[in-house]
Amino acid sequence: MTTEKVMIFDTTLRDGEQSPGASLSVSEKLEIAQQLAKLGVDIIEAGFPVSSPAQFEATRLCAEQVKGPVICGLARASVKDIEAAAKALAVAKKKRIHTFVATSPIHMEYKLRKTPDEVLKMAVEAVHCARQFTEDVEFSPEDACRSELAFLCEVLSAVIEAGATTLNIPDTVGYILPYEYGQLIANLKARVKGIERAVISTHCHNDLGLATANSLAGVRNGARQVECTINGLGERAGNAAMEEIVMAIQTRHDFFGGNVTTNINTKEIHRASQLVSQLTGFVIQPNKAIVGANAFAHESGIHVDGILKKRETYEIMTPEMIGLGGSRMVLGRHSGRHGFMDRCRQLGYTLSEKELQAAYDKFLEVADKKKEIFDEDIAAIINDEVRLVEQLYHLEYLNVTSGTGTLPTGAVKIRTRDGQVRQAAAWGDGPVDAAYEAIRQATGQTPKLDNYNIRAITSGKEAMGEAVVRIKNEAGRSFIGRGVSTDIIEASAKAYIDAINRMAAYEGTNYGEKTTL
Ligand code: KIV
Ligand code: ZN
């Protein structure tokens, strides 16, 4: 039996980053892209180059530095967009331009204010234009699932004729049901002229919680590319989650004819999931399929008994398959620089000499408070201390006093990027509120605190606490910040400053600009 590959097209950096609050810096995007390459994704959609200088730069950097996958840039059906994508992708060894235009009656009439004939012309011209820069051109009829089938077939046949090599079928608003989506793909396969020369792709949103189910229905009916994001990140309810698609195809290969596979190295799934969660600040719900903290946890007596007798009684996948488990190494102060460096390498971190020194210094500080350092502690140290966004403000000193019958007060010392030291003291309703007021006074930034969360992320009495905050600037744009420390007030202050740094970076450089499709 010949194997059939389902290509994995990852759009975490483009569609995923359209999640409110999930603004990633250019260097964070590059780091995620490198992990996606390790994971073995076939295509990385690195950005929407025309939409902002940061999107352009992220796409260009991925094109220059990420080896292995095809690097793709998104472009509306316009020459300006396509030229920007082509320019950003110019240095890529393998590049794809992904162009799109809406084909549903509601989008054509109210959003585009174009007739179907005009849309058809735009689609064909866009594909022709993109083909001047690369032979690998993807076309998406946006809102395909609410488009009229006859018109959809007409547009898709025409773009194949114009040179499109991948036809993506987006369920832009997450409206369709699995049976219908399967039928739609089967119908397109039967009716679109020249379809045998193109790859059919799925692109499903999760508004009804069906993105994974719909994508799999597409695969079952002949789609051979799936567009998805790590942890299902994405606008509104998100996109189809890559880890769910890949593990479903692997676990239920019998359902897909026994010969359908992906190129994904599933052992890298857990790390990719953690990285995306840490860098975006989007916490993974414990019961999230595949990558949630409880995804492989067994509590009930009957289940535990069953697992001990035969694992498969209650486990359809093993944690090892997604890169969890194995030996649980514990480090301590006496592991030394070498031991620490070794473990970082085994965990997949590539650090410069300066980053390693910063991480090791923090490791020693944490090891003084917490005897046993687990892998999660190391990940927290590296993500919190080493991989910082362009920092306008750095917390140098924090002192908070609170207690029964005392007015909570906070004092901070903050160093700015240009070396100024700013101090402030304030009181508040509680210790975190007091620290935040002092930070607002010291930085002069007054964002609205929209959400605040704290949780323990590692084990032990002196567990590391992670604070995640969401703030809003005056224009109502959200920014997420994370902070980690064994002291939860310090974690909270760091998270607030991290979010303020992201907001300041955005306001100063347009980084993280959101696109409206
Ligand atoms: O959801 C959508 O329609 C999109 C397109 C740009 C492919 O993201
Ligand atoms: Zn989308």
Coordinates of C-alpha atoms and ligand atoms in Angstrom, one line a residue:
M1 CA 0.0 0.0 0.0
T2 CA 1.5 3.4 -0.9
T3 CA 1.5 6.0 1.9
E4 CA -0.3 9.2 1.4
K5 CA 1.0 12.3 3.1
V6 CA -1.2 14.9 4.7
M7 CA 0.8 18.1 4.7
I8 CA 0.7 20.2 7.8
F9 CA 0.4 23.9 7.1
D10 CA 1.0 25.7 10.4
T11 CA -0.5 29.2 10.7
T12 CA 0.2 29.9 14.3
L13 CA 2.3 32.9 13.4
R14 CA -0.3 34.4 11.1
D15 CA -3.9 33.3 11.9
G16 CA -2.9 32.2 15.4
E17 CA -1.4 35.6 16.1
Q18 CA -4.7 37.3 15.2
S19 CA -6.0 36.2 18.7
P20 CA -6.7 39.3 20.7
G21 CA -3.8 40.0 23.0
A22 CA -1.4 37.4 21.4
S23 CA 1.1 39.9 20.0
L24 CA 4.5 38.2 19.5
S25 CA 7.7 40.1 18.9
V26 CA 9.6 39.3 15.8
S27 CA 12.3 37.3 17.7
E28 CA 9.6 35.3 19.4
K29 CA 8.0 34.5 16.1
L30 CA 11.4 33.3 14.8
E31 CA 11.8 31.1 17.9
I32 CA 8.4 29.5 17.3
A33 CA 9.2 29.0 13.6
Q34 CA 12.4 27.2 14.5
Q35 CA 10.4 24.9 16.8
L36 CA 7.8 24.3 14.1
A37 CA 10.7 23.3 11.8
K38 CA 11.9 20.8 14.5
L39 CA 8.3 19.5 14.7
G40 CA 8.5 18.8 11.0
V41 CA 5.6 20.9 9.7
D42 CA 5.6 21.1 5.9
I43 CA 4.6 24.8 5.5
I44 CA 4.9 27.7 7.9
E45 CA 2.7 30.7 7.2
A46 CA 5.0 33.3 8.8
G47 CA 2.9 36.4 8.4
F48 CA 0.9 38.8 6.3
P49 CA 3.8 41.0 5.1
V50 CA 1.9 44.0 3.7
S51 CA 0.0 44.5 7.0
S52 CA 2.8 46.0 9.1
P53 CA 6.6 46.4 9.2
A54 CA 6.8 43.8 12.0
Q55 CA 4.8 41.2 9.9
F56 CA 7.1 41.9 7.0
E57 CA 10.2 41.5 9.1
A58 CA 9.0 38.3 10.8
T59 CA 8.2 36.7 7.4
R60 CA 11.6 37.9 6.0
L61 CA 13.5 36.5 9.0
C62 CA 11.8 33.1 8.8
A63 CA 12.5 33.0 5.0
E64 CA 16.1 33.7 5.7
Q65 CA 16.8 31.6 8.8
V66 CA 14.3 28.7 9.0
K67 CA 15.5 25.6 7.1
G68 CA 13.2 22.7 6.1
P69 CA 9.6 23.9 5.7
V70 CA 8.2 25.9 2.9
I71 CA 7.8 29.5 4.1
C72 CA 4.6 31.1 3.2
G73 CA 3.3 34.7 3.2
L74 CA -0.3 35.8 3.0
A75 CA -1.6 38.4 0.5
R76 CA -5.0 39.7 -0.4
A77 CA -5.8 39.5 -4.1
S78 CA -4.0 42.7 -4.9
V79 CA -0.7 43.5 -6.6
K80 CA 0.6 45.5 -3.6
D81 CA 0.0 42.7 -1.1
I82 CA 1.5 40.0 -3.5
E83 CA 4.6 42.1 -4.2
A84 CA 5.1 42.7 -0.4
A85 CA 4.8 38.9 0.2
A86 CA 7.2 38.2 -2.6
K87 CA 9.7 40.7 -1.3
A88 CA 9.6 39.3 2.2
L89 CA 10.0 35.7 0.9
A90 CA 12.7 36.5 -1.7
V91 CA 15.5 34.8 0.2
A92 CA 13.6 31.7 1.1
K93 CA 14.8 28.4 -0.4
K94 CA 11.2 27.1 -0.6
K95 CA 8.5 29.8 -0.7
R96 CA 4.8 30.0 -1.2
I97 CA 2.5 32.9 -1.7
H98 CA -1.0 32.4 -0.3
T99 CA -3.6 34.8 -1.9
F100 CA -7.3 35.0 -1.0
V101 CA -10.5 36.8 -1.8
A102 CA -14.0 36.2 -0.4
T103 CA -16.5 34.3 -2.5
S104 CA -19.6 34.2 -0.3
P105 CA -22.6 36.4 -1.2
I106 CA -22.5 38.2 2.1
H107 CA -18.8 39.0 1.9
M108 CA -18.9 40.0 -1.8
E109 CA -21.9 42.3 -1.3
Y110 CA -21.3 43.9 2.0
K111 CA -17.5 43.7 2.6
L112 CA -16.0 43.8 -0.9
R113 CA -18.9 45.6 -2.7
K114 CA -18.0 43.5 -5.8
T115 CA -20.0 41.4 -8.2
P116 CA -19.2 37.7 -8.5
D117 CA -17.6 38.4 -12.0
E118 CA -15.3 41.0 -10.5
V119 CA -14.3 38.6 -7.7
L120 CA -13.6 35.9 -10.2
K121 CA -11.3 38.3 -12.1
M122 CA -9.5 39.4 -9.0
A123 CA -8.8 35.8 -8.0
V124 CA -7.4 34.9 -11.4
E125 CA -5.3 38.1 -11.7
A126 CA -3.9 37.5 -8.2
V127 CA -2.8 34.0 -9.0
H128 CA -1.2 35.1 -12.2
C129 CA 0.6 37.8 -10.4
A130 CA 1.8 35.5 -7.6
R131 CA 3.0 33.0 -10.2
Q132 CA 5.5 35.6 -11.4
F133 CA 7.4 35.1 -8.1
T134 CA 7.0 31.4 -7.3
E135 CA 5.6 28.2 -8.7
D136 CA 4.0 27.4 -5.3
V137 CA 0.8 29.4 -5.1
E138 CA -2.1 28.8 -2.8
F139 CA -5.5 30.3 -3.3
S140 CA -8.3 30.6 -0.7
P141 CA -11.9 31.5 -1.4
E142 CA -12.5 33.2 1.9
D143 CA -15.8 32.1 3.6
A144 CA -15.9 29.2 1.2
C145 CA -18.3 27.3 3.4
R146 CA -21.0 30.0 2.9
S147 CA -20.4 30.4 -0.8
E148 CA -22.6 29.0 -3.6
L149 CA -21.1 25.7 -4.8
A150 CA -21.4 26.5 -8.5
F151 CA -19.6 29.8 -8.1
L152 CA -17.0 28.2 -5.8
C153 CA -16.3 25.5 -8.5
E154 CA -16.1 28.2 -11.2
V155 CA -13.5 30.3 -9.2
L156 CA -11.5 27.2 -8.2
S157 CA -11.4 25.9 -11.8
A158 CA -10.2 29.3 -13.0
V159 CA -7.5 29.7 -10.5
I160 CA -6.1 26.2 -11.2
E161 CA -6.0 27.3 -14.9
A162 CA -4.1 30.4 -13.8
G163 CA -1.5 28.4 -11.9
A164 CA -2.7 27.8 -8.3
T165 CA -1.2 24.6 -6.9
T166 CA -3.0 24.5 -3.6
L167 CA -6.7 25.2 -3.1
N168 CA -7.6 26.0 0.5
I169 CA -11.2 25.8 1.6
P170 CA -11.7 28.0 4.6
D171 CA -14.6 27.8 7.0
T172 CA -13.8 31.4 8.0
V173 CA -16.6 31.8 10.5
G174 CA -16.6 28.2 11.9
Y175 CA -20.1 27.6 10.6
I176 CA -20.0 24.2 8.9
L177 CA -20.7 20.8 10.4
P178 CA -18.3 17.8 9.8
Y179 CA -20.6 15.8 7.5
E180 CA -21.2 18.9 5.3
Y181 CA -17.6 19.8 5.2
G182 CA -16.7 16.3 4.1
Q183 CA -19.3 16.5 1.4
L184 CA -18.1 19.9 0.2
I185 CA -14.5 18.5 -0.2
A186 CA -15.9 15.4 -2.0
N187 CA -18.0 17.7 -4.3
L188 CA -15.1 19.9 -5.1
K189 CA -12.9 16.9 -5.9
A190 CA -15.6 15.7 -8.3
R191 CA -16.6 19.0 -9.9
V192 CA -13.6 21.4 -10.1
K193 CA -11.8 21.3 -13.5
G194 CA -8.1 20.4 -13.2
I195 CA -8.4 19.5 -9.5
E196 CA -6.1 16.5 -10.0
R197 CA -3.3 19.1 -10.5
A198 CA -3.8 20.8 -7.2
V199 CA -3.8 19.9 -3.5
I200 CA -7.0 20.4 -1.5
S201 CA -6.5 22.0 1.9
T202 CA -8.7 22.5 4.9
H203 CA -8.8 25.6 7.0
C204 CA -11.4 25.4 9.8
H205 CA -12.2 27.8 12.6
N206 CA -13.6 26.6 15.9
D207 CA -16.6 28.8 16.6
L208 CA -18.8 25.7 17.1
G209 CA -16.0 23.6 18.6
L210 CA -15.8 21.6 15.3
A211 CA -12.5 22.8 13.7
T212 CA -10.7 19.5 14.3
A213 CA -13.7 17.3 13.4
N214 CA -14.3 19.3 10.2
S215 CA -10.6 19.2 9.2
L216 CA -10.6 15.4 9.7
A217 CA -13.8 15.1 7.6
G218 CA -11.9 17.0 4.9
V219 CA -9.0 14.6 5.1
R220 CA -11.3 11.6 4.9
N221 CA -12.8 13.0 1.7
G222 CA -9.5 13.7 0.0
A223 CA -7.9 16.9 1.4
R224 CA -4.2 16.4 1.6
Q225 CA -3.2 19.6 3.4
V226 CA -4.5 20.7 6.8
E227 CA -4.1 24.3 8.0
C228 CA -3.9 24.5 11.8
T229 CA -2.2 26.2 14.8
I230 CA -0.5 25.0 17.9
N231 CA -2.9 24.8 20.8
G232 CA -5.7 25.8 18.4
L233 CA -4.6 29.4 18.8
G234 CA -6.5 31.9 16.6
E235 CA -9.1 34.6 16.3
R236 CA -12.3 34.2 18.3
A237 CA -12.5 30.5 19.3
G238 CA -9.4 29.7 17.3
N239 CA -8.3 27.4 14.5
A240 CA -8.0 23.7 14.2
A241 CA -5.4 22.5 16.7
M242 CA -2.4 20.9 15.1
E243 CA -1.7 18.5 17.9
E244 CA -5.3 17.1 17.7
I245 CA -5.2 16.7 13.9
V246 CA -1.8 14.9 13.9
M247 CA -2.6 12.6 16.8
A248 CA -6.0 11.8 15.4
I249 CA -4.5 10.8 12.1
Q250 CA -1.9 8.7 13.8
T251 CA -4.2 7.1 16.4
R252 CA -7.0 6.4 14.0
H253 CA -5.0 5.6 10.8
D254 CA -7.4 2.7 10.3
F255 CA -10.3 5.2 9.7
F256 CA -8.3 7.0 7.0
G257 CA -7.5 3.9 5.0
G258 CA -4.4 2.8 7.0
N259 CA -2.0 4.6 4.7
V260 CA -2.4 8.3 5.6
T261 CA 0.4 9.9 7.6
T262 CA 2.0 13.2 8.4
N263 CA 5.6 14.2 8.6
I264 CA 5.3 15.4 12.2
N265 CA 7.7 14.3 14.8
T266 CA 5.1 14.0 17.5
K267 CA 7.7 13.9 20.3
E268 CA 8.1 17.7 19.7
I269 CA 4.4 18.4 20.2
H270 CA 4.6 19.1 24.0
R271 CA 7.5 21.5 23.7
A272 CA 5.9 23.4 20.8
S273 CA 2.7 23.7 22.8
Q274 CA 4.5 25.0 25.9
L275 CA 6.6 27.4 23.9
V276 CA 3.5 28.9 22.2
S277 CA 1.7 29.1 25.4
Q278 CA 4.6 30.8 27.2
L279 CA 5.4 33.3 24.5
T280 CA 1.8 34.3 23.8
G281 CA 0.7 34.2 27.5
F282 CA -2.3 32.0 26.5
V283 CA -2.6 29.4 29.3
I284 CA -3.6 25.9 28.2
Q285 CA -6.8 24.7 29.8
P286 CA -6.0 21.6 31.9
N287 CA -8.5 19.4 30.0
K288 CA -7.2 20.5 26.6
A289 CA -6.9 17.4 24.3
I290 CA -3.4 16.1 23.8
V291 CA -1.5 19.0 25.5
G292 CA -3.5 19.9 28.6
A293 CA -2.0 19.1 32.0
N294 CA -4.7 16.4 32.6
A295 CA -4.6 14.9 29.2
F296 CA -2.7 11.8 30.5
A297 CA -3.7 12.0 34.2
H298 CA -5.7 9.3 35.7
E299 CA -7.4 9.8 39.0
S300 CA -10.4 7.4 39.4
G301 CA -9.6 4.1 41.2
I302 CA -11.1 2.0 38.5
H303 CA -9.1 3.8 35.8
V304 CA -5.8 3.6 37.7
D305 CA -6.4 -0.1 38.4
G306 CA -7.1 -0.7 34.7
I307 CA -4.0 1.2 33.6
L308 CA -1.8 -0.8 36.0
K309 CA -3.2 -4.0 34.6
K310 CA -3.0 -3.0 30.9
R311 CA -2.2 0.6 29.9
E312 CA -4.5 0.4 26.8
T313 CA -7.6 -0.1 28.9
Y314 CA -7.8 3.7 29.4
E315 CA -5.0 5.2 27.3
I316 CA -5.3 5.5 23.5
M317 CA -2.0 7.4 23.2
T318 CA 1.1 7.5 25.5
P319 CA 2.5 10.7 27.0
E320 CA 5.9 9.7 25.5
M321 CA 4.4 10.0 22.0
I322 CA 4.0 13.7 22.4
G323 CA 7.4 14.1 24.1
L324 CA 6.3 13.9 27.8
G325 CA 7.7 11.6 30.4
G326 CA 10.9 9.8 30.2
S327 CA 13.3 10.2 33.0
R328 CA 12.5 13.0 35.4
M329 CA 15.8 14.8 36.0
V330 CA 16.1 16.9 39.1
L331 CA 18.9 19.5 39.4
G332 CA 20.1 21.4 42.4
R333 CA 22.6 24.1 43.3
H334 CA 25.4 21.5 43.1
S335 CA 24.6 20.4 39.6
G336 CA 27.0 23.2 38.5
R337 CA 27.1 25.2 35.3
H338 CA 28.0 22.2 33.2
G339 CA 25.1 20.1 34.5
F340 CA 22.7 23.0 34.0
M341 CA 24.0 23.6 30.5
D342 CA 23.6 20.0 29.6
R343 CA 20.0 19.8 30.8
C344 CA 19.2 23.0 28.8
R345 CA 20.6 21.3 25.7
Q346 CA 18.7 18.1 26.3
L347 CA 15.5 20.1 26.7
G348 CA 16.1 21.6 23.3
Y349 CA 17.2 25.1 24.2
T350 CA 20.0 26.7 22.1
L351 CA 21.3 29.6 24.1
S352 CA 24.0 32.1 23.4
E353 CA 26.9 32.5 26.0
K354 CA 25.2 35.6 27.4
E355 CA 21.8 34.0 27.6
L356 CA 23.2 30.9 29.2
Q357 CA 25.0 33.1 31.9
A358 CA 21.7 35.0 32.6
A359 CA 19.8 31.7 32.9
Y360 CA 22.5 30.1 35.1
D361 CA 22.5 33.1 37.4
K362 CA 18.8 32.9 37.8
F363 CA 19.0 29.1 38.3
L364 CA 21.4 29.6 41.2
E365 CA 19.0 32.2 42.7
V366 CA 16.0 29.8 42.4
A367 CA 18.1 26.8 43.7
D368 CA 18.8 28.8 46.9
K369 CA 15.0 29.0 47.5
K370 CA 13.9 25.7 46.1
K371 CA 16.2 22.6 46.6
E372 CA 14.9 20.6 43.6
I373 CA 14.8 22.2 40.2
F374 CA 12.6 20.4 37.7
D375 CA 12.4 20.7 33.9
E376 CA 9.4 23.1 34.2
D377 CA 11.5 25.3 36.5
I378 CA 14.2 25.5 33.8
A379 CA 11.6 26.3 31.1
A380 CA 10.2 29.0 33.4
I381 CA 13.7 30.5 34.0
I382 CA 14.6 30.5 30.4
N383 CA 11.3 31.9 29.2
D384 CA 11.1 34.5 32.0
E385 CA 14.7 35.6 32.3
V386 CA 16.3 35.0 28.9
R387 CA 13.7 35.5 26.3
L388 CA 12.4 38.9 27.1
V389 CA 10.6 41.1 24.7
E390 CA 12.3 44.3 23.7
Q391 CA 12.5 45.7 27.2
L392 CA 11.7 49.4 27.8
Y393 CA 11.3 48.8 31.5
H394 CA 13.2 46.4 33.7
L395 CA 12.2 45.8 37.4
E396 CA 15.2 46.3 39.6
Y397 CA 13.7 46.4 43.0
L398 CA 10.3 45.6 44.5
N399 CA 9.2 45.8 48.1
V400 CA 5.7 45.3 49.2
T401 CA 4.3 45.3 52.8
S402 CA 0.8 44.1 53.7
G403 CA -0.9 42.4 56.6
T404 CA -4.0 42.5 58.7
G405 CA -4.7 46.0 59.8
T406 CA -1.9 47.5 57.6
L407 CA -2.3 49.6 54.5
P408 CA -0.7 47.6 51.7
T409 CA 2.1 49.6 50.2
G410 CA 4.5 48.9 47.3
A411 CA 7.8 50.5 46.3
V412 CA 9.6 49.9 43.0
K413 CA 12.7 50.8 41.2
I414 CA 12.6 50.5 37.4
R415 CA 15.4 50.9 35.0
T416 CA 14.5 52.1 31.5
R417 CA 16.3 51.0 28.4
D418 CA 18.3 54.2 28.2
G419 CA 19.6 53.7 31.7
Q420 CA 17.3 56.0 33.7
V421 CA 16.3 54.8 37.1
R422 CA 12.8 55.6 38.2
Q423 CA 11.4 55.0 41.7
A424 CA 7.9 55.2 43.1
A425 CA 5.9 54.2 46.1
A426 CA 2.2 53.8 46.4
W427 CA -0.6 52.1 48.4
G428 CA -3.5 50.0 47.1
D429 CA -6.3 47.7 48.0
G430 CA -3.9 44.8 48.3
P431 CA -0.2 44.0 47.8
V432 CA -0.6 43.4 44.0
D433 CA -2.7 46.6 43.6
A434 CA -0.1 48.6 45.5
A435 CA 2.8 47.2 43.4
Y436 CA 0.9 47.9 40.2
E437 CA 0.1 51.5 41.3
A438 CA 3.8 52.0 42.0
I439 CA 4.7 50.6 38.6
R440 CA 2.2 52.9 36.9
Q441 CA 3.7 55.9 38.6
A442 CA 7.3 54.9 37.9
T443 CA 6.7 54.1 34.2
G444 CA 4.1 56.8 33.5
Q445 CA 2.1 54.2 31.7
T446 CA -1.6 53.8 32.8
P447 CA -3.1 50.8 31.0
K448 CA -6.3 49.3 32.2
L449 CA -5.9 45.9 33.9
D450 CA -8.3 43.6 32.1
N451 CA -7.5 40.2 33.5
Y452 CA -5.2 38.8 36.2
N453 CA -4.4 35.1 36.8
I454 CA -1.9 33.3 39.0
R455 CA -1.1 29.6 39.3
A456 CA 1.7 27.3 40.4
I457 CA 3.6 26.0 37.4
T458 CA 6.1 23.7 39.1
S459 CA 6.0 21.3 42.0
G460 CA 7.4 21.4 45.5
K461 CA 6.8 23.6 48.5
E462 CA 8.6 26.6 46.9
A463 CA 6.8 26.1 43.6
M464 CA 7.3 28.7 40.9
G465 CA 4.2 30.9 40.5
E466 CA 3.2 32.2 37.1
A467 CA 1.2 35.4 36.8
V468 CA -0.5 36.2 33.5
V469 CA -2.1 39.6 33.0
R470 CA -4.0 41.2 30.2
I471 CA -4.0 45.0 29.9
K472 CA -5.7 47.3 27.4
N473 CA -4.3 50.5 26.0
E474 CA -6.4 53.7 25.4
A475 CA -7.5 52.4 22.0
G476 CA -8.8 49.2 23.6
R477 CA -6.0 46.9 22.2
S478 CA -5.1 44.0 24.5
F479 CA -1.6 43.0 25.5
I480 CA -0.7 39.9 27.5
G481 CA 2.2 39.7 30.0
R482 CA 3.7 36.8 32.0
G483 CA 5.9 36.7 35.0
V484 CA 7.4 33.8 36.9
S485 CA 8.9 33.7 40.4
T486 CA 8.9 31.8 43.6
D487 CA 7.4 34.9 45.0
I488 CA 3.9 35.5 43.7
I489 CA 3.9 39.3 44.2
E490 CA 7.1 39.5 42.2
A491 CA 5.6 37.2 39.5
S492 CA 2.6 39.6 39.4
A493 CA 4.8 42.7 39.1
K494 CA 6.9 41.1 36.3
A495 CA 3.8 40.1 34.4
Y496 CA 2.5 43.6 34.5
I497 CA 5.8 45.1 33.4
D498 CA 6.0 42.5 30.6
A499 CA 2.6 43.5 29.3
I500 CA 3.6 47.2 29.5
N501 CA 6.7 46.5 27.6
R502 CA 4.7 44.7 24.9
M503 CA 2.3 47.6 24.7
A504 CA 5.2 50.1 24.6
A505 CA 6.9 48.1 21.9
Y506 CA 3.7 48.0 19.9
E507 CA 3.1 51.7 20.3
G508 CA 6.7 52.6 19.4
T509 CA 7.3 50.3 16.5
N510 CA 3.9 49.0 15.4
Y511 CA 5.1 45.5 16.4
G512 CA 2.2 43.1 16.9
E513 CA -0.1 45.1 14.7
K514 CA -3.3 43.2 14.0
T515 CA -4.7 42.7 10.6
T516 CA -8.3 42.9 9.6
L517 CA -9.2 40.5 6.9
Ligands
KIV1 O1 -10.2 32.1 7.9 C1 -9.8 32.5 6.7 O2 -10.7 32.6 5.8 C2 -8.5 32.8 6.5 C3 -8.0 33.0 5.1 C4 -7.1 34.2 5.0 C5 -7.4 31.8 4.6 O3 -7.7 32.9 7.4
ZN2 ZN -8.5 31.7 9.2

